[in-house]
Amino acid sequence: MSRVLIISHDLVDVRMAGPGIRYWQFARALSQEFDVTLAVPGQTALAGEGFAMRPFQRGQPESLSDLIADADVVVAFSYLLADCPWLAEIEKPLVIDTYVPYPLEGLEMNRSLPPDDRLHMGDYGVAVLQTAFRAGDFFLCASEEQRDLWLGLLMAQGRLNPLTYDADPTLRSLIDVVPFGLPSEPPRHTKPVLKGIVSGIAPDDQVILWGGGIWEWLDPLTLIRAVAQIVLQRPQVKLIFPGTRHPNEQVPDMPIRQRAQALAQELGLLDRHVFFGEWVAYEDWPNYLLEADVGVSLHFATAETRFAFRTRLLDYIWAGLPIVATHGDALSKLIATHELGILVDVENVEQITAALLRLLDTPNLRQAYQVRFQRMAASLTWEAVTEPLTRFCRQPHLAPDKAVWGRITPEQRALQAERALRAQQAKHITGLEQHARNLEALIRARDEHIAGLEQHIRNLEQIRQAQSEHIANLEQHARNLETLIQGRDEHVANLEEIRREQSQAIACLEAERAAYQQTIFFKVFAQLHNWKGKSG
């Protein structure tokens, strides 16, 4: 039984991205036949399922030396040689996995860097690839398109020679296709995670799922614009990006994610119809796939597209999730051939809108596609796609040219070491320059913040002065009111005194009037009495 050592360059943990998932599944598939150890960078909370897991430290050969010594064959990602260039010198059959065309991704990722930095990063990536393609005994790639690309690089490194050709004119024993795979068991829904759980997504809403991260070569912007049109007709439609930040902190946050969130905010969709998450735990991912109604994968028109292998599309196939995707990559051909969804042109809002509405309006959507997905998924299990790797591990061997010519001469080793050192120095210098720019930006931001605080203090002082003046005015107003009140009270007292005097005067007048009336009465009475006396 061969002892297989798989070295993952990316996190293999509760939350992991495509590379970590790939090597976790490699270990599971190969452990059915071989004694497998999966070496992972740093610590992990996971335990192996039929295989051993061991941590290692990048850049420290001693953390892997015992594992390599015990192995019959070593499997590693090509770019791992950037951190572990000494892997090129191990005296064991070395399988190099090249399923990610990272120099093409780097052209997009590093667009914002200064030109010299971009050139250094590009040269560094190519130098690492050259080292890996000279060192490997067997190479894995994700598609036939990738195989064509890597055959060209193998030729440039002198690996397509009479010895490798005579051993196998097809060169499949030198480089073969091992794409991303699917679990052999269908996904199971273990708990609700979206509908009725995420604030803003109701149980009867229709969910569009963007599976995977938001990288510079992908196009979430056109999708968000399409959703803005769809919700005018279908307010129950929601779009979710559940995993926007890579779980590996060494992978930088990409500007396209910030642009996507800003666009959703600008269109009034953020947290109402468009939702962004951080990263989904691996064990929870099937629940997201099964609760969604449509899966989407969109990209821009770049060189990366032709050689890409969108692993998120395989998740959709595994879960039987109807797909809307752009033309141009390897899996779009598979979608078209097996009618697994609808393909659209790059950055075409109208086509994406129409495609999504067509699928969302299809009665019993998943049932309509179920048979096609089941038939397709059976041919893409990890056990099936890793067959070329399994075949090599049954009889691990050095490549024919290296078995005859040896690994590399001391001169070549010195040249490689010099190139690697230069590349590392260039990378380090680039990192320092970027760090300096970041510090300058932080200093500017700090100065702007201090200036803002000082202005805020001045504004507060002005407000305090204005408040003091306002309080003084209020106090003067209160004093004026008090004076007015006192004047009013005195005026009221005066009026009351006048009223009393008037009342007394009126009483006197009334008494005088009554006395006068009485006097008049007596005078009249006397006159009448006198008159009667005279007349009698």
Coordinates of C-alpha atoms in Angstrom, one line a residue:
M1 CA 0.0 0.0 0.0
S2 CA 1.5 3.3 -1.1
R3 CA 1.9 6.0 1.5
V4 CA 0.6 9.3 0.1
L5 CA 1.4 12.7 1.5
I6 CA -0.9 15.5 0.4
I7 CA 0.3 19.0 1.3
S8 CA -2.4 21.7 1.3
H9 CA -1.2 25.3 0.8
D10 CA -4.6 26.7 2.0
L11 CA -6.6 26.3 5.2
V12 CA -8.3 23.0 5.8
D13 CA -10.7 23.8 8.6
V14 CA -14.3 24.3 9.5
R15 CA -14.4 27.2 7.1
M16 CA -12.4 26.6 4.0
A17 CA -12.3 27.7 0.3
G18 CA -11.9 25.7 -2.9
P19 CA -8.2 24.6 -2.4
G20 CA -8.7 23.4 1.1
I21 CA -11.9 21.5 0.0
R22 CA -10.0 20.0 -2.9
Y23 CA -7.2 18.5 -0.8
W24 CA -9.6 17.4 1.9
Q25 CA -11.5 15.5 -0.7
F26 CA -8.3 14.2 -2.3
A27 CA -7.4 12.7 1.1
R28 CA -10.9 11.1 1.5
A29 CA -10.9 9.6 -2.0
L30 CA -7.3 8.3 -1.9
S31 CA -7.6 6.9 1.7
Q32 CA -10.0 4.2 0.4
E33 CA -6.9 2.6 -1.2
F34 CA -3.8 4.2 0.3
D35 CA -2.3 5.2 3.6
V36 CA -2.9 9.0 3.4
T37 CA -1.6 11.9 5.4
L38 CA -2.9 15.4 4.8
A39 CA -0.5 18.2 5.9
V40 CA -2.2 21.5 6.5
P41 CA -0.7 25.0 7.2
G42 CA -1.2 25.8 10.9
Q43 CA -3.7 24.2 13.2
T44 CA -7.2 22.9 12.3
A45 CA -10.3 21.9 14.3
L46 CA -11.0 19.0 11.8
A47 CA -10.0 15.4 12.3
G48 CA -9.2 13.2 9.3
E49 CA -11.9 10.9 8.0
G50 CA -9.9 7.7 7.3
F51 CA -6.6 9.6 7.0
A52 CA -4.2 11.4 9.2
M53 CA -3.9 15.2 9.5
R54 CA -0.7 16.9 10.4
P55 CA 0.1 20.6 10.8
F56 CA 3.2 22.3 9.2
Q57 CA 4.7 25.7 9.0
R58 CA 5.4 27.4 5.7
G59 CA 9.0 28.1 5.0
Q60 CA 10.2 25.5 7.6
P61 CA 11.4 22.3 5.8
E62 CA 11.8 20.5 9.2
S63 CA 8.1 20.7 9.8
L64 CA 7.5 18.5 6.7
S65 CA 10.8 16.5 6.6
D66 CA 9.6 13.5 8.6
L67 CA 6.3 13.3 6.7
I68 CA 8.2 13.4 3.3
A69 CA 10.6 10.8 4.5
D70 CA 7.8 8.4 5.3
A71 CA 5.9 9.0 2.1
D72 CA 6.1 7.1 -1.2
V73 CA 4.5 9.9 -3.2
V74 CA 4.0 13.6 -2.4
V75 CA 1.1 15.7 -3.8
A76 CA 1.3 19.5 -3.6
F77 CA -0.1 22.6 -5.3
S78 CA 2.3 24.3 -7.7
Y79 CA 2.3 27.6 -5.9
L80 CA 3.3 26.0 -2.6
L81 CA 6.8 26.0 -4.0
A82 CA 6.8 29.8 -3.5
D83 CA 6.9 29.2 0.2
C84 CA 8.6 25.8 0.1
P85 CA 11.1 25.9 -2.8
W86 CA 13.0 23.0 -1.3
L87 CA 10.1 20.7 -2.3
A88 CA 11.7 20.7 -5.8
E89 CA 14.6 18.8 -4.4
I90 CA 12.9 16.0 -2.6
E91 CA 14.0 12.5 -3.8
K92 CA 10.4 11.2 -4.0
P93 CA 7.9 11.1 -6.8
L94 CA 6.3 14.5 -6.8
V95 CA 2.7 15.2 -8.1
I96 CA 2.2 18.9 -8.9
D97 CA -1.4 20.1 -8.9
T98 CA -1.9 23.1 -11.3
Y99 CA -5.7 23.3 -11.3
V100 CA -5.6 27.1 -10.7
P101 CA -4.0 29.3 -13.4
Y102 CA -2.8 31.8 -10.8
P103 CA -0.6 33.9 -13.1
L104 CA -3.7 34.8 -15.1
E105 CA -5.6 35.5 -11.9
G106 CA -2.7 37.7 -10.7
L107 CA -3.1 39.9 -13.8
E108 CA -6.5 40.9 -12.5
M109 CA -5.8 40.9 -8.7
N110 CA -2.8 43.2 -9.1
R111 CA -4.3 45.8 -11.4
S112 CA -4.2 48.4 -8.6
L113 CA -0.5 48.0 -8.0
P114 CA 2.1 50.3 -9.5
P115 CA 3.5 49.0 -12.9
D116 CA 6.9 47.9 -11.5
D117 CA 5.2 45.9 -8.7
R118 CA 2.9 44.2 -11.2
L119 CA 5.8 43.2 -13.3
H120 CA 7.7 41.8 -10.3
M121 CA 4.6 39.9 -9.1
G122 CA 4.1 38.5 -12.6
D123 CA 7.7 37.4 -12.9
Y124 CA 7.6 35.9 -9.5
G125 CA 4.5 33.8 -10.3
V126 CA 6.0 32.6 -13.6
A127 CA 9.3 31.7 -11.9
V128 CA 7.5 29.6 -9.3
L129 CA 5.7 27.8 -12.1
Q130 CA 8.9 27.1 -13.9
T131 CA 10.4 25.6 -10.8
A132 CA 7.3 23.5 -10.3
F133 CA 7.2 22.3 -13.9
R134 CA 10.8 21.3 -13.8
A135 CA 10.4 19.5 -10.4
G136 CA 7.2 17.4 -11.0
D137 CA 6.9 13.8 -12.0
F138 CA 3.2 14.0 -12.7
F139 CA 0.9 17.0 -13.1
L140 CA -2.8 17.5 -12.5
C141 CA -5.0 20.1 -14.2
A142 CA -8.7 20.9 -14.1
S143 CA -9.7 20.8 -17.8
E144 CA -8.5 20.0 -21.3
E145 CA -8.1 23.7 -21.9
Q146 CA -5.7 23.9 -19.0
R147 CA -3.9 20.9 -20.1
D148 CA -3.1 22.6 -23.4
L149 CA -1.8 25.6 -21.5
W150 CA 0.4 23.5 -19.3
L151 CA 1.7 21.4 -22.1
G152 CA 3.1 24.6 -23.6
L153 CA 4.9 25.4 -20.4
L154 CA 6.2 21.8 -20.1
M155 CA 7.6 22.1 -23.6
A156 CA 9.2 25.4 -22.7
Q157 CA 10.9 23.7 -19.7
G158 CA 12.2 20.9 -21.9
R159 CA 9.9 18.3 -20.3
L160 CA 8.4 17.2 -23.6
N161 CA 11.3 15.2 -24.8
P162 CA 11.9 11.8 -26.4
L163 CA 11.9 10.1 -23.0
T164 CA 8.5 11.4 -21.8
Y165 CA 7.1 11.0 -25.3
D166 CA 8.3 7.4 -25.8
A167 CA 6.9 6.4 -22.4
D168 CA 3.5 7.7 -23.4
P169 CA 2.8 9.5 -26.8
T170 CA -0.4 10.9 -25.4
L171 CA 1.6 12.4 -22.4
R172 CA -1.3 11.5 -20.1
S173 CA 1.2 9.8 -17.9
L174 CA 2.9 13.2 -17.5
I175 CA -0.1 15.5 -17.2
D176 CA -3.8 14.5 -16.9
V177 CA -7.1 16.1 -16.1
V178 CA -8.3 15.9 -12.4
P179 CA -11.0 18.5 -12.0
F180 CA -12.9 19.5 -8.9
G181 CA -15.3 16.7 -7.9
L182 CA -18.5 16.1 -6.1
P183 CA -19.3 14.0 -3.0
S184 CA -20.7 10.6 -3.9
E185 CA -23.6 11.2 -1.5
P186 CA -26.3 13.8 -2.4
P187 CA -26.5 16.8 -0.1
R188 CA -28.8 16.6 2.9
H189 CA -30.7 19.5 4.5
T190 CA -29.8 19.5 8.2
K191 CA -31.1 22.9 9.3
P192 CA -32.6 26.1 7.9
V193 CA -30.0 28.8 7.1
L194 CA -31.6 31.2 4.6
K195 CA -35.4 31.4 4.3
G196 CA -37.0 32.7 7.4
I197 CA -33.5 32.8 9.1
V198 CA -31.6 35.6 7.4
S199 CA -33.3 38.9 8.3
G200 CA -35.0 40.2 5.2
I201 CA -35.5 36.8 3.5
A202 CA -39.0 35.4 4.1
P203 CA -39.8 31.6 4.0
D204 CA -41.7 32.0 0.7
D205 CA -39.1 34.2 -1.0
Q206 CA -37.2 33.1 -4.1
V207 CA -33.4 33.1 -3.5
I208 CA -30.7 33.6 -6.1
L209 CA -27.4 32.2 -4.8
W210 CA -23.9 33.4 -5.6
G211 CA -21.8 30.4 -4.5
G212 CA -18.2 31.2 -3.5
G213 CA -16.1 34.3 -3.1
I214 CA -16.2 37.6 -5.0
W215 CA -12.9 37.8 -6.9
E216 CA -11.6 40.4 -9.3
W217 CA -12.2 38.3 -12.4
L218 CA -15.9 37.6 -11.5
D219 CA -18.8 39.9 -12.2
P220 CA -21.3 40.4 -9.4
L221 CA -22.1 43.9 -10.6
T222 CA -24.1 42.9 -13.6
L223 CA -26.1 40.4 -11.5
I224 CA -26.9 43.1 -9.0
R225 CA -28.1 45.4 -11.8
A226 CA -30.3 42.6 -13.1
V227 CA -31.8 42.0 -9.7
A228 CA -32.7 45.7 -9.4
Q229 CA -34.9 45.2 -12.5
I230 CA -36.3 41.8 -11.4
V231 CA -37.5 43.1 -8.0
L232 CA -39.7 45.7 -9.7
Q233 CA -41.8 42.8 -10.9
R234 CA -40.9 40.2 -8.3
P235 CA -40.3 41.8 -4.9
Q236 CA -40.0 38.4 -3.3
V237 CA -36.8 37.7 -5.2
K238 CA -33.6 37.9 -3.0
L239 CA -29.9 37.6 -3.9
I240 CA -27.3 36.4 -1.4
F241 CA -23.5 36.3 -1.5
P242 CA -23.0 34.1 1.6
G243 CA -19.2 34.0 1.3
T244 CA -17.5 37.2 0.4
R245 CA -14.3 37.2 2.5
H246 CA -11.8 34.4 2.1
P247 CA -11.3 32.4 5.3
N248 CA -7.6 32.5 4.8
E249 CA -6.5 35.9 6.1
Q250 CA -3.5 35.9 3.8
V251 CA -5.8 36.3 0.8
P252 CA -6.5 40.0 0.5
D253 CA -10.0 41.5 0.4
M254 CA -10.6 42.4 -3.2
P255 CA -12.0 45.8 -4.4
I256 CA -14.7 44.1 -6.5
R257 CA -16.4 43.1 -3.3
Q258 CA -16.5 46.7 -2.0
R259 CA -17.8 47.8 -5.4
A260 CA -20.6 45.2 -5.3
Q261 CA -21.7 46.3 -1.9
A262 CA -21.5 50.0 -2.9
L263 CA -23.7 49.3 -6.0
A264 CA -26.3 47.4 -3.9
Q265 CA -26.4 50.3 -1.5
E266 CA -26.7 52.8 -4.4
L267 CA -29.6 50.9 -6.0
G268 CA -31.4 50.7 -2.6
L269 CA -31.1 46.9 -2.5
L270 CA -28.6 46.3 0.3
D271 CA -30.1 44.2 3.1
R272 CA -33.5 44.4 1.4
H273 CA -33.0 42.4 -1.8
V274 CA -29.2 41.8 -1.8
F275 CA -27.4 40.3 1.2
F276 CA -23.7 39.8 1.9
G277 CA -22.2 37.3 4.3
E278 CA -18.7 36.5 5.5
W279 CA -18.0 32.8 4.8
V280 CA -20.1 29.7 5.3
A281 CA -18.9 26.7 7.4
Y282 CA -18.2 23.7 5.1
E283 CA -20.8 21.5 6.8
D284 CA -23.5 24.2 6.4
W285 CA -22.9 24.8 2.7
P286 CA -25.3 22.0 1.5
N287 CA -28.1 23.8 3.4
Y288 CA -27.6 27.0 1.4
L289 CA -27.5 25.1 -1.9
L290 CA -30.7 23.2 -1.1
E291 CA -32.6 26.3 0.1
A292 CA -31.7 28.4 -3.0
D293 CA -33.8 28.5 -6.1
V294 CA -31.2 29.5 -8.8
G295 CA -27.4 29.4 -8.7
V296 CA -25.4 32.0 -10.6
S297 CA -21.8 32.3 -11.8
L298 CA -20.8 35.3 -13.9
H299 CA -17.4 36.5 -15.0
F300 CA -15.7 39.2 -17.1
A301 CA -14.2 38.6 -20.5
T302 CA -10.5 38.0 -19.6
A303 CA -7.8 35.4 -20.4
E304 CA -8.4 33.8 -17.1
T305 CA -11.9 32.8 -18.2
R306 CA -10.8 30.4 -20.9
F307 CA -8.6 28.4 -18.5
A308 CA -10.8 28.7 -15.4
F309 CA -12.7 25.9 -13.7
R310 CA -15.6 27.5 -11.7
T311 CA -15.9 25.0 -8.8
R312 CA -19.1 26.8 -7.5
L313 CA -20.8 25.4 -10.6
L314 CA -20.1 21.9 -9.5
D315 CA -21.8 22.6 -6.2
Y316 CA -24.9 23.7 -8.1
I317 CA -24.8 20.4 -10.1
W318 CA -24.4 18.4 -6.8
A319 CA -27.4 20.1 -5.3
G320 CA -29.5 20.0 -8.5
L321 CA -29.7 23.8 -8.5
P322 CA -30.6 25.3 -11.9
I323 CA -27.8 27.6 -13.2
V324 CA -27.4 30.9 -14.9
A325 CA -23.8 31.4 -16.0
T326 CA -21.8 33.3 -18.6
H327 CA -20.2 31.7 -21.7
G328 CA -16.5 31.2 -22.0
D329 CA -15.1 28.8 -19.4
A330 CA -14.8 25.0 -19.4
L331 CA -17.9 24.3 -17.4
S332 CA -20.2 26.5 -19.5
K333 CA -19.8 23.9 -22.3
L334 CA -21.0 21.2 -19.9
I335 CA -24.0 23.3 -18.8
A336 CA -25.0 23.8 -22.5
T337 CA -24.4 20.1 -23.5
H338 CA -26.5 18.7 -20.6
E339 CA -29.0 21.6 -20.4
L340 CA -28.4 22.4 -16.8
G341 CA -29.4 26.0 -17.0
I342 CA -29.1 29.1 -19.2
L343 CA -25.9 30.7 -20.5
V344 CA -25.7 34.4 -21.1
D345 CA -23.3 36.9 -22.6
V346 CA -20.7 38.7 -20.6
E347 CA -22.1 41.9 -18.8
N348 CA -25.5 41.6 -20.4
V349 CA -28.1 42.8 -17.9
E350 CA -31.0 42.2 -20.2
Q351 CA -30.1 38.5 -20.9
I352 CA -29.3 37.8 -17.2
T353 CA -32.6 39.4 -16.1
A354 CA -34.6 37.3 -18.7
A355 CA -32.8 34.1 -17.8
L356 CA -33.4 34.5 -14.1
L357 CA -37.1 35.3 -14.6
R358 CA -37.5 32.4 -16.9
L359 CA -36.1 30.0 -14.3
L360 CA -37.9 31.6 -11.4
D361 CA -41.2 31.4 -13.2
T362 CA -40.8 27.7 -14.1
P363 CA -43.2 25.6 -12.0
N364 CA -41.5 22.9 -9.9
L365 CA -38.1 24.2 -11.0
R366 CA -35.9 21.7 -9.3
Q367 CA -38.0 18.8 -10.3
A368 CA -37.8 19.9 -13.9
Y369 CA -34.0 19.7 -13.9
Q370 CA -33.6 16.8 -11.4
V371 CA -32.9 13.9 -13.8
R372 CA -30.3 15.9 -15.8
F373 CA -28.4 16.8 -12.6
Q374 CA -28.5 13.3 -11.2
R375 CA -27.1 11.9 -14.4
M376 CA -24.3 14.5 -14.6
A377 CA -23.4 14.3 -10.9
A378 CA -22.7 10.5 -11.0
S379 CA -19.8 11.1 -13.4
L380 CA -18.2 13.8 -11.3
T381 CA -17.7 12.2 -8.0
W382 CA -14.3 12.6 -6.3
E383 CA -13.7 8.9 -6.7
A384 CA -14.3 9.2 -10.4
V385 CA -12.3 12.4 -11.1
T386 CA -9.3 11.4 -9.1
E387 CA -8.8 8.2 -11.0
P388 CA -5.6 9.5 -12.8
L389 CA -4.1 10.4 -9.5
T390 CA -5.1 7.1 -8.0
R391 CA -3.5 5.3 -10.9
F392 CA -0.2 7.2 -10.4
C393 CA -0.3 6.5 -6.6
R394 CA -0.6 2.7 -7.2
Q395 CA 2.8 2.8 -8.9
P396 CA 4.5 6.1 -8.0
H397 CA 7.6 6.7 -10.0
L398 CA 10.0 9.4 -11.2
A399 CA 9.2 10.9 -14.6
P400 CA 11.1 9.1 -17.4
D401 CA 13.4 12.1 -18.2
K402 CA 14.2 12.7 -14.5
A403 CA 14.8 9.0 -13.8
V404 CA 17.5 9.0 -16.5
W405 CA 18.9 12.5 -16.2
G406 CA 18.5 12.8 -12.5
R407 CA 16.8 15.6 -10.7
I408 CA 18.8 18.7 -11.4
T409 CA 22.5 19.4 -11.6
P410 CA 24.2 21.4 -8.8
E411 CA 24.5 24.3 -11.3
Q412 CA 20.8 24.2 -12.0
R413 CA 20.0 23.9 -8.3
A414 CA 22.2 27.0 -7.6
L415 CA 20.5 28.9 -10.5
Q416 CA 17.1 27.9 -9.2
A417 CA 18.0 29.0 -5.7
E418 CA 19.3 32.3 -7.0
R419 CA 16.1 32.8 -9.0
A420 CA 14.0 31.9 -6.1
L421 CA 16.0 34.2 -3.8
R422 CA 15.6 37.1 -6.3
A423 CA 11.9 36.4 -6.7
Q424 CA 11.5 36.3 -2.9
Q425 CA 13.5 39.5 -2.6
A426 CA 11.3 41.2 -5.2
K427 CA 8.2 39.9 -3.4
H428 CA 9.6 41.2 -0.1
I429 CA 10.5 44.6 -1.6
T430 CA 7.1 44.8 -3.2
G431 CA 5.5 44.0 0.2
L432 CA 7.6 46.6 1.9
E433 CA 6.7 49.2 -0.7
Q434 CA 3.1 48.4 -0.3
H435 CA 3.4 48.5 3.5
A436 CA 5.0 51.9 3.2
R437 CA 2.2 53.1 1.0
N438 CA -0.3 51.7 3.5
L439 CA 1.5 53.5 6.3
E440 CA 1.4 56.8 4.3
A441 CA -2.3 56.3 3.7
L442 CA -2.8 55.6 7.4
I443 CA -0.8 58.7 8.3
R444 CA -2.8 60.8 5.9
A445 CA -6.0 59.3 7.3
R446 CA -4.8 60.0 10.8
D447 CA -3.9 63.6 10.0
E448 CA -7.3 64.1 8.3
H449 CA -8.9 62.6 11.4
I450 CA -7.0 64.9 13.7
A451 CA -7.8 67.9 11.6
G452 CA -11.4 66.8 11.6
L453 CA -11.3 66.4 15.4
E454 CA -9.8 69.9 15.8
Q455 CA -12.4 71.4 13.5
H456 CA -15.0 69.5 15.6
I457 CA -13.6 71.0 18.8
R458 CA -13.7 74.5 17.2
N459 CA -17.3 73.9 16.2
L460 CA -18.1 72.7 19.7
E461 CA -16.5 75.8 21.2
Q462 CA -18.5 78.0 18.8
I463 CA -21.6 76.1 19.8
R464 CA -20.7 76.5 23.5
Q465 CA -20.2 80.3 23.1
A466 CA -23.4 80.6 21.2
Q467 CA -25.1 78.6 24.0
S468 CA -23.6 80.9 26.6
E469 CA -24.8 83.9 24.8
H470 CA -28.2 82.3 24.4
I471 CA -28.3 81.5 28.1
A472 CA -27.3 85.1 29.0
N473 CA -30.1 86.4 26.7
L474 CA -32.6 84.1 28.3
E475 CA -31.5 85.2 31.8
Q476 CA -31.8 88.9 30.7
H477 CA -35.2 88.1 29.2
A478 CA -36.2 86.4 32.5
R479 CA -35.1 89.5 34.4
N480 CA -37.1 91.7 32.0
L481 CA -40.1 89.5 32.5
E482 CA -39.7 89.7 36.3
T483 CA -39.6 93.5 36.0
L484 CA -42.6 93.5 33.8
I485 CA -44.4 91.2 36.3
Q486 CA -43.5 93.5 39.2
G487 CA -44.7 96.5 37.2
R488 CA -47.9 94.7 36.3
D489 CA -48.5 93.8 40.0
E490 CA -48.0 97.4 41.1
H491 CA -50.3 98.6 38.3
V492 CA -52.9 96.1 39.3
A493 CA -52.6 97.2 43.0
N494 CA -53.0 100.9 41.8
L495 CA -56.0 100.0 39.8
E496 CA -57.4 98.1 42.7
E497 CA -56.9 101.2 45.0
I498 CA -58.6 103.4 42.3
R499 CA -61.5 100.9 42.1
R500 CA -61.9 101.0 45.9
E501 CA -61.8 104.8 45.9
Q502 CA -64.3 104.8 43.0
S503 CA -66.6 102.5 45.0
Q504 CA -66.4 104.7 48.0
A505 CA -67.2 107.8 45.9
I506 CA -70.1 106.0 44.3
A507 CA -71.3 105.0 47.8
C508 CA -71.1 108.6 48.9
L509 CA -72.9 109.8 45.8
E510 CA -75.6 107.2 46.4
A511 CA -76.0 108.4 50.0
E512 CA -76.2 112.1 48.9
R513 CA -78.7 111.2 46.2
A514 CA -80.8 109.3 48.8
A515 CA -80.6 112.3 51.2
Y516 CA -81.4 114.7 48.4
Q517 CA -84.4 112.6 47.3
Q518 CA -85.6 112.5 51.0
T519 CA -85.2 116.3 51.2
I520 CA -87.2 116.8 48.1
F521 CA -89.9 114.5 49.3
F522 CA -90.3 116.4 52.5
K523 CA -90.4 119.7 50.7
V524 CA -93.0 118.5 48.3
F525 CA -95.0 117.0 51.2
A526 CA -94.8 120.3 53.1
Q527 CA -95.9 122.2 50.1
L528 CA -98.9 119.9 49.6
H529 CA -99.8 120.2 53.2
N530 CA -99.7 123.9 53.0
W531 CA -101.8 123.9 49.9
K532 CA -104.5 121.8 51.4
G533 CA -104.6 124.1 54.4
K534 CA -105.2 127.2 52.2
S535 CA -107.8 125.5 50.1
G536 CA -109.7 124.1 53.1

